[in-house]
Tab-separated table of C-alpha atoms in Angstrom:
chain	number	residue	atom	x	y	z
O	25	UNK	CA	-42.415	13.960	-141.112
O	26	UNK	CA	-41.202	16.499	-143.542
O	27	UNK	CA	-43.793	18.551	-145.772
O	28	UNK	CA	-42.431	18.020	-149.825
O	29	UNK	CA	-41.349	21.561	-150.952
O	30	UNK	CA	-44.422	22.418	-153.348
O	31	UNK	CA	-43.123	22.597	-156.962
O	32	UNK	CA	-44.476	24.555	-159.821
O	33	UNK	CA	-46.007	22.401	-163.248
O	34	UNK	CA	-45.142	24.613	-166.213
O	35	UNK	CA	-47.611	22.523	-167.829
O	36	UNK	CA	-50.504	23.672	-166.049
O	37	UNK	CA	-51.804	27.377	-165.709
O	38	UNK	CA	-49.505	29.191	-163.704
O	39	UNK	CA	-51.403	32.326	-161.623
O	40	UNK	CA	-53.128	29.303	-159.171
O	41	UNK	CA	-49.759	27.767	-158.433
O	42	UNK	CA	-47.399	30.565	-157.669
O	43	UNK	CA	-48.890	31.182	-154.383
O	44	UNK	CA	-47.864	28.006	-152.861
O	45	UNK	CA	-44.433	28.395	-153.400
O	46	UNK	CA	-44.628	31.049	-150.540
O	47	UNK	CA	-41.025	32.407	-149.469
O	48	UNK	CA	-39.444	30.020	-152.325
O	49	UNK	CA	-41.360	32.409	-154.471
O	50	UNK	CA	-38.967	35.252	-154.860
O	51	UNK	CA	-36.103	32.867	-155.702
O	52	UNK	CA	-38.223	31.095	-158.389
O	53	UNK	CA	-39.106	33.794	-160.268
O	54	UNK	CA	-36.195	35.848	-160.298
O	55	UNK	CA	-34.357	32.333	-162.028
O	56	UNK	CA	-35.807	33.551	-165.829
O	57	UNK	CA	-36.857	31.070	-168.532
O	58	UNK	CA	-35.892	32.102	-172.091
O	59	UNK	CA	-38.564	31.573	-174.450
O	60	UNK	CA	-40.682	33.665	-176.944
O	61	UNK	CA	-43.526	30.890	-175.898
O	62	UNK	CA	-45.217	31.946	-173.027
O	63	UNK	CA	-46.908	29.737	-170.134
O	64	UNK	CA	-50.652	29.808	-169.865
O	65	UNK	CA	-51.952	31.908	-167.002
O	66	UNK	CA	-55.780	30.624	-166.717
O	67	UNK	CA	-57.701	28.037	-167.247
O	68	UNK	CA	-60.559	29.604	-168.265
O	69	UNK	CA	-60.050	30.828	-172.042
O	70	UNK	CA	-61.531	34.730	-171.677
O	71	UNK	CA	-59.467	35.629	-169.026
O	72	UNK	CA	-56.237	33.739	-170.736
O	73	UNK	CA	-57.174	36.303	-173.631
O	74	UNK	CA	-57.040	39.547	-171.360
O	75	UNK	CA	-53.464	38.457	-170.198
O	76	UNK	CA	-52.294	38.811	-173.886
O	77	UNK	CA	-51.424	42.002	-175.390
O	78	UNK	CA	-49.536	42.791	-179.357
O	79	UNK	CA	-47.461	45.696	-178.583
O	80	UNK	CA	-48.595	47.541	-181.266
O	81	UNK	CA	-52.215	47.708	-179.655
O	82	UNK	CA	-51.025	50.025	-177.234
O	83	UNK	CA	-50.047	53.544	-179.199
O	84	UNK	CA	-53.406	52.474	-181.523
O	85	UNK	CA	-55.293	52.705	-178.385
O	86	UNK	CA	-53.777	55.764	-176.664
O	87	UNK	CA	-51.814	57.756	-179.209
O	88	UNK	CA	-55.582	59.542	-180.732
O	89	UNK	CA	-56.544	59.762	-176.714
O	90	UNK	CA	-53.271	61.605	-175.851
O	91	UNK	CA	-53.579	63.961	-179.172
O	92	UNK	CA	-57.356	64.459	-178.411
O	93	UNK	CA	-56.724	65.398	-174.709
O	94	UNK	CA	-53.926	67.858	-175.594
O	95	UNK	CA	-56.344	69.639	-177.789
O	96	UNK	CA	-59.090	70.196	-175.492
O	97	UNK	CA	-56.605	72.411	-173.377
O	98	UNK	CA	-55.926	74.283	-176.399
O	99	UNK	CA	-59.370	74.946	-177.395
O	100	UNK	CA	-59.967	75.866	-173.800
O	101	UNK	CA	-57.474	78.761	-174.053
O	102	UNK	CA	-54.218	77.093	-173.301
O	103	UNK	CA	-51.156	78.240	-175.730
O	104	UNK	CA	-49.932	75.551	-177.812
O	105	UNK	CA	-46.244	76.253	-176.753
O	106	UNK	CA	-47.626	75.744	-173.320
O	107	UNK	CA	-49.231	72.710	-174.071
O	108	UNK	CA	-46.236	71.374	-175.474
O	109	UNK	CA	-43.683	72.542	-172.985
O	110	UNK	CA	-46.340	70.585	-170.280
O	111	UNK	CA	-46.816	67.804	-171.626
O	112	UNK	CA	-42.781	67.559	-172.052
O	113	UNK	CA	-42.447	68.250	-168.380
O	114	UNK	CA	-45.047	64.913	-168.019
O	115	UNK	CA	-42.878	62.887	-169.802
O	116	UNK	CA	-40.035	64.058	-167.580
O	117	UNK	CA	-41.934	63.447	-164.794
O	118	UNK	CA	-43.182	59.952	-165.889
O	119	UNK	CA	-39.492	59.062	-166.478
O	120	UNK	CA	-39.226	59.007	-162.159
O	121	UNK	CA	-42.878	57.540	-161.957
O	122	UNK	CA	-41.678	54.796	-164.063
O	123	UNK	CA	-38.381	54.034	-162.111
O	124	UNK	CA	-39.967	54.556	-158.384
O	125	UNK	CA	-42.713	52.053	-159.778
O	126	UNK	CA	-40.776	49.575	-160.985
O	127	UNK	CA	-38.066	49.694	-157.927
O	128	UNK	CA	-40.738	49.617	-154.982
O	129	UNK	CA	-43.830	47.876	-156.447
O	130	UNK	CA	-42.852	45.773	-159.196
O	131	UNK	CA	-39.469	44.348	-156.687
O	132	UNK	CA	-41.636	44.305	-153.608
O	133	UNK	CA	-40.414	41.118	-151.457
O	134	UNK	CA	-44.002	38.879	-151.143
O	135	UNK	CA	-43.805	35.288	-149.775
O	136	UNK	CA	-47.762	34.982	-148.851
O	137	UNK	CA	-50.181	33.139	-151.090
O	138	UNK	CA	-52.128	36.174	-152.336
O	139	UNK	CA	-49.402	38.494	-152.645
O	140	UNK	CA	-47.617	36.310	-154.746
O	141	UNK	CA	-50.100	35.451	-157.095
O	142	UNK	CA	-50.397	39.683	-157.097
O	143	UNK	CA	-46.647	40.106	-157.895
O	144	UNK	CA	-46.952	37.616	-160.607
O	145	UNK	CA	-49.296	39.059	-162.303
O	146	UNK	CA	-48.259	42.478	-161.870
O	147	UNK	CA	-44.256	41.889	-162.847
O	148	UNK	CA	-43.092	38.395	-161.848
O	149	UNK	CA	-44.361	36.899	-164.994
O	150	UNK	CA	-42.254	38.983	-166.657
O	151	UNK	CA	-39.057	37.942	-165.282
O	152	UNK	CA	-39.987	34.431	-165.188
O	153	UNK	CA	-40.415	34.668	-168.942
O	154	UNK	CA	-38.891	38.157	-169.999
O	155	UNK	CA	-39.185	37.321	-173.703
O	156	UNK	CA	-43.045	36.317	-173.930
O	157	UNK	CA	-43.798	39.092	-176.758
O	158	UNK	CA	-47.480	38.576	-175.759
O	159	UNK	CA	-47.325	39.820	-171.655
O	160	UNK	CA	-44.536	42.799	-172.080
O	161	UNK	CA	-47.362	45.560	-172.317
O	162	UNK	CA	-49.695	46.153	-170.166
O	163	UNK	CA	-53.589	45.401	-171.381
O	164	UNK	CA	-55.478	48.042	-172.475
O	165	UNK	CA	-58.445	47.365	-169.760
O	166	UNK	CA	-56.238	47.330	-167.317
O	167	UNK	CA	-54.894	50.458	-168.255
O	168	UNK	CA	-58.731	52.392	-168.651
O	169	UNK	CA	-59.017	51.330	-165.333
O	170	UNK	CA	-56.745	52.890	-164.017
O	171	UNK	CA	-57.113	56.080	-165.875
O	172	UNK	CA	-60.466	56.780	-164.326
O	173	UNK	CA	-58.880	57.531	-160.814
O	174	UNK	CA	-55.797	59.150	-162.266
O	175	UNK	CA	-57.823	61.427	-164.484
O	176	UNK	CA	-59.859	62.161	-161.284
O	177	UNK	CA	-56.800	63.119	-159.123
O	178	UNK	CA	-55.401	65.515	-162.172
O	179	UNK	CA	-58.373	67.603	-162.462
O	180	UNK	CA	-58.349	67.681	-158.408
O	181	UNK	CA	-55.242	69.104	-158.557
O	182	UNK	CA	-55.298	71.271	-161.634
O	183	UNK	CA	-56.911	73.823	-163.632
O	184	UNK	CA	-59.799	72.780	-166.028
O	185	UNK	CA	-57.392	74.198	-169.000
O	186	UNK	CA	-54.211	72.191	-168.141
O	187	UNK	CA	-55.934	68.855	-167.050
O	188	UNK	CA	-56.216	67.323	-170.027
O	189	UNK	CA	-52.720	68.043	-170.943
O	190	UNK	CA	-51.556	67.273	-168.137
O	191	UNK	CA	-53.479	63.665	-168.309
O	192	UNK	CA	-52.273	63.369	-172.051
O	193	UNK	CA	-48.685	63.661	-170.743
O	194	UNK	CA	-48.984	60.907	-168.333
O	195	UNK	CA	-50.226	58.982	-170.803
O	196	UNK	CA	-47.593	60.015	-174.015
O	197	UNK	CA	-45.054	59.026	-171.280
O	198	UNK	CA	-46.906	55.538	-170.518
O	199	UNK	CA	-46.734	54.665	-174.189
O	200	UNK	CA	-43.708	55.613	-174.589
O	201	UNK	CA	-42.287	53.258	-172.145
O	202	UNK	CA	-44.220	50.335	-172.612
O	203	UNK	CA	-43.316	50.620	-176.448
O	204	UNK	CA	-39.594	50.667	-175.701
O	205	UNK	CA	-39.782	47.992	-173.048
O	206	UNK	CA	-41.040	45.668	-176.134
O	207	UNK	CA	-38.118	46.748	-177.962
O	208	UNK	CA	-35.803	46.399	-175.756
O	209	UNK	CA	-36.792	42.770	-175.440
O	210	UNK	CA	-37.451	41.650	-178.895
O	211	UNK	CA	-35.813	44.776	-181.221
O	212	UNK	CA	-31.993	44.410	-183.138
O	213	UNK	CA	-30.746	48.278	-182.118
O	214	UNK	CA	-27.815	48.796	-183.983
O	215	UNK	CA	-27.063	52.089	-182.699
O	216	UNK	CA	-26.426	54.129	-179.597
O	217	UNK	CA	-28.337	55.285	-177.218
O	218	UNK	CA	-30.654	51.986	-178.291
O	219	UNK	CA	-28.129	49.401	-178.006
O	220	UNK	CA	-26.977	50.740	-174.992
O	221	UNK	CA	-30.634	50.209	-173.142
O	222	UNK	CA	-30.945	47.253	-174.460
O	223	UNK	CA	-27.919	46.039	-173.059
O	224	UNK	CA	-28.816	48.009	-169.598
O	225	UNK	CA	-31.974	46.245	-169.557
O	226	UNK	CA	-31.448	42.774	-170.494
O	227	UNK	CA	-28.210	43.325	-167.570
O	228	UNK	CA	-31.524	43.667	-165.071
O	229	UNK	CA	-33.304	40.606	-166.320
O	230	UNK	CA	-30.078	38.252	-166.709
O	231	UNK	CA	-27.407	39.612	-164.167
O	232	UNK	CA	-28.564	42.198	-161.234
O	233	UNK	CA	-32.100	42.064	-160.985
O	234	UNK	CA	-31.927	44.454	-158.319
O	235	UNK	CA	-30.447	47.415	-160.086
O	236	UNK	CA	-31.068	49.441	-162.952
O	237	UNK	CA	-34.925	50.100	-162.550
O	238	UNK	CA	-34.989	52.543	-165.682
O	239	UNK	CA	-36.340	51.782	-168.949
O	240	UNK	CA	-37.041	54.496	-171.225
O	241	UNK	CA	-33.578	56.310	-169.436
O	242	UNK	CA	-30.810	55.177	-166.756
O	243	UNK	CA	-31.272	58.848	-165.566
O	244	UNK	CA	-32.569	58.520	-162.202
O	245	UNK	CA	-31.050	54.860	-161.327
O	246	UNK	CA	-27.796	57.988	-161.667
O	247	UNK	CA	-29.433	60.067	-159.219
O	248	UNK	CA	-30.047	57.192	-156.523
O	249	UNK	CA	-27.329	55.208	-157.104
O	250	UNK	CA	-29.091	51.838	-158.425
O	251	UNK	CA	-27.427	52.119	-161.415
O	252	UNK	CA	-25.292	48.476	-162.421
O	253	UNK	CA	-21.928	48.067	-162.759
O	254	UNK	CA	-21.319	48.070	-166.731
O	255	UNK	CA	-21.534	44.787	-168.337
O	256	UNK	CA	-21.257	43.487	-172.332
O	257	UNK	CA	-23.586	40.735	-171.318
O	258	UNK	CA	-26.375	40.726	-173.871
O	259	UNK	CA	-29.017	37.833	-174.631
O	260	UNK	CA	-30.464	37.163	-178.234
O	261	UNK	CA	-34.123	38.331	-178.574
């Protein structure tokens, strides 16, 4: 007797289902459903609430932390010009981190129950429902948890005066990434380079999902040879 292939029921919470797809998960998750209404993740209402974030929450929560951190470095004796230069350098480094995470972590291949579930929560849900506006940015609670070890690592590897500015640069890069990502899906840019970035990113979602891993910039796709071919395809947001 041949076992029946598992089918996901989109009318039920998805997180507990996707792991059961096993090897079929990769094909399923990369077949996007274009709808601004996202699926339900969890049966529990509080858990469901934690998965949904309005885009403007990100700059409201984190930009004051960026400014506060930079100010601490200046108060500890760092020249404002040097702090600004350090932050700009950190934002550039963030674009490389953004590319690396997107290419190697967010697009890792999975097939076990827990690996599929982890991947779906991390990034797979975005590829399955790319226009879900409440799951485009990273929830602040999760970001705050990740900031703790990041701050510890920065303090370990840098001087007391430079550590807050370095932390500010990474956080600023993240805010720029999340806000840019939301705009590329739901904004209507009329000028370059924003129009190019929107076409470039939607091409990653709807045409060639194995290329075009940059969000705020295509720089590292050019450097590492993952630049997709030019396309005029653009999906309505």
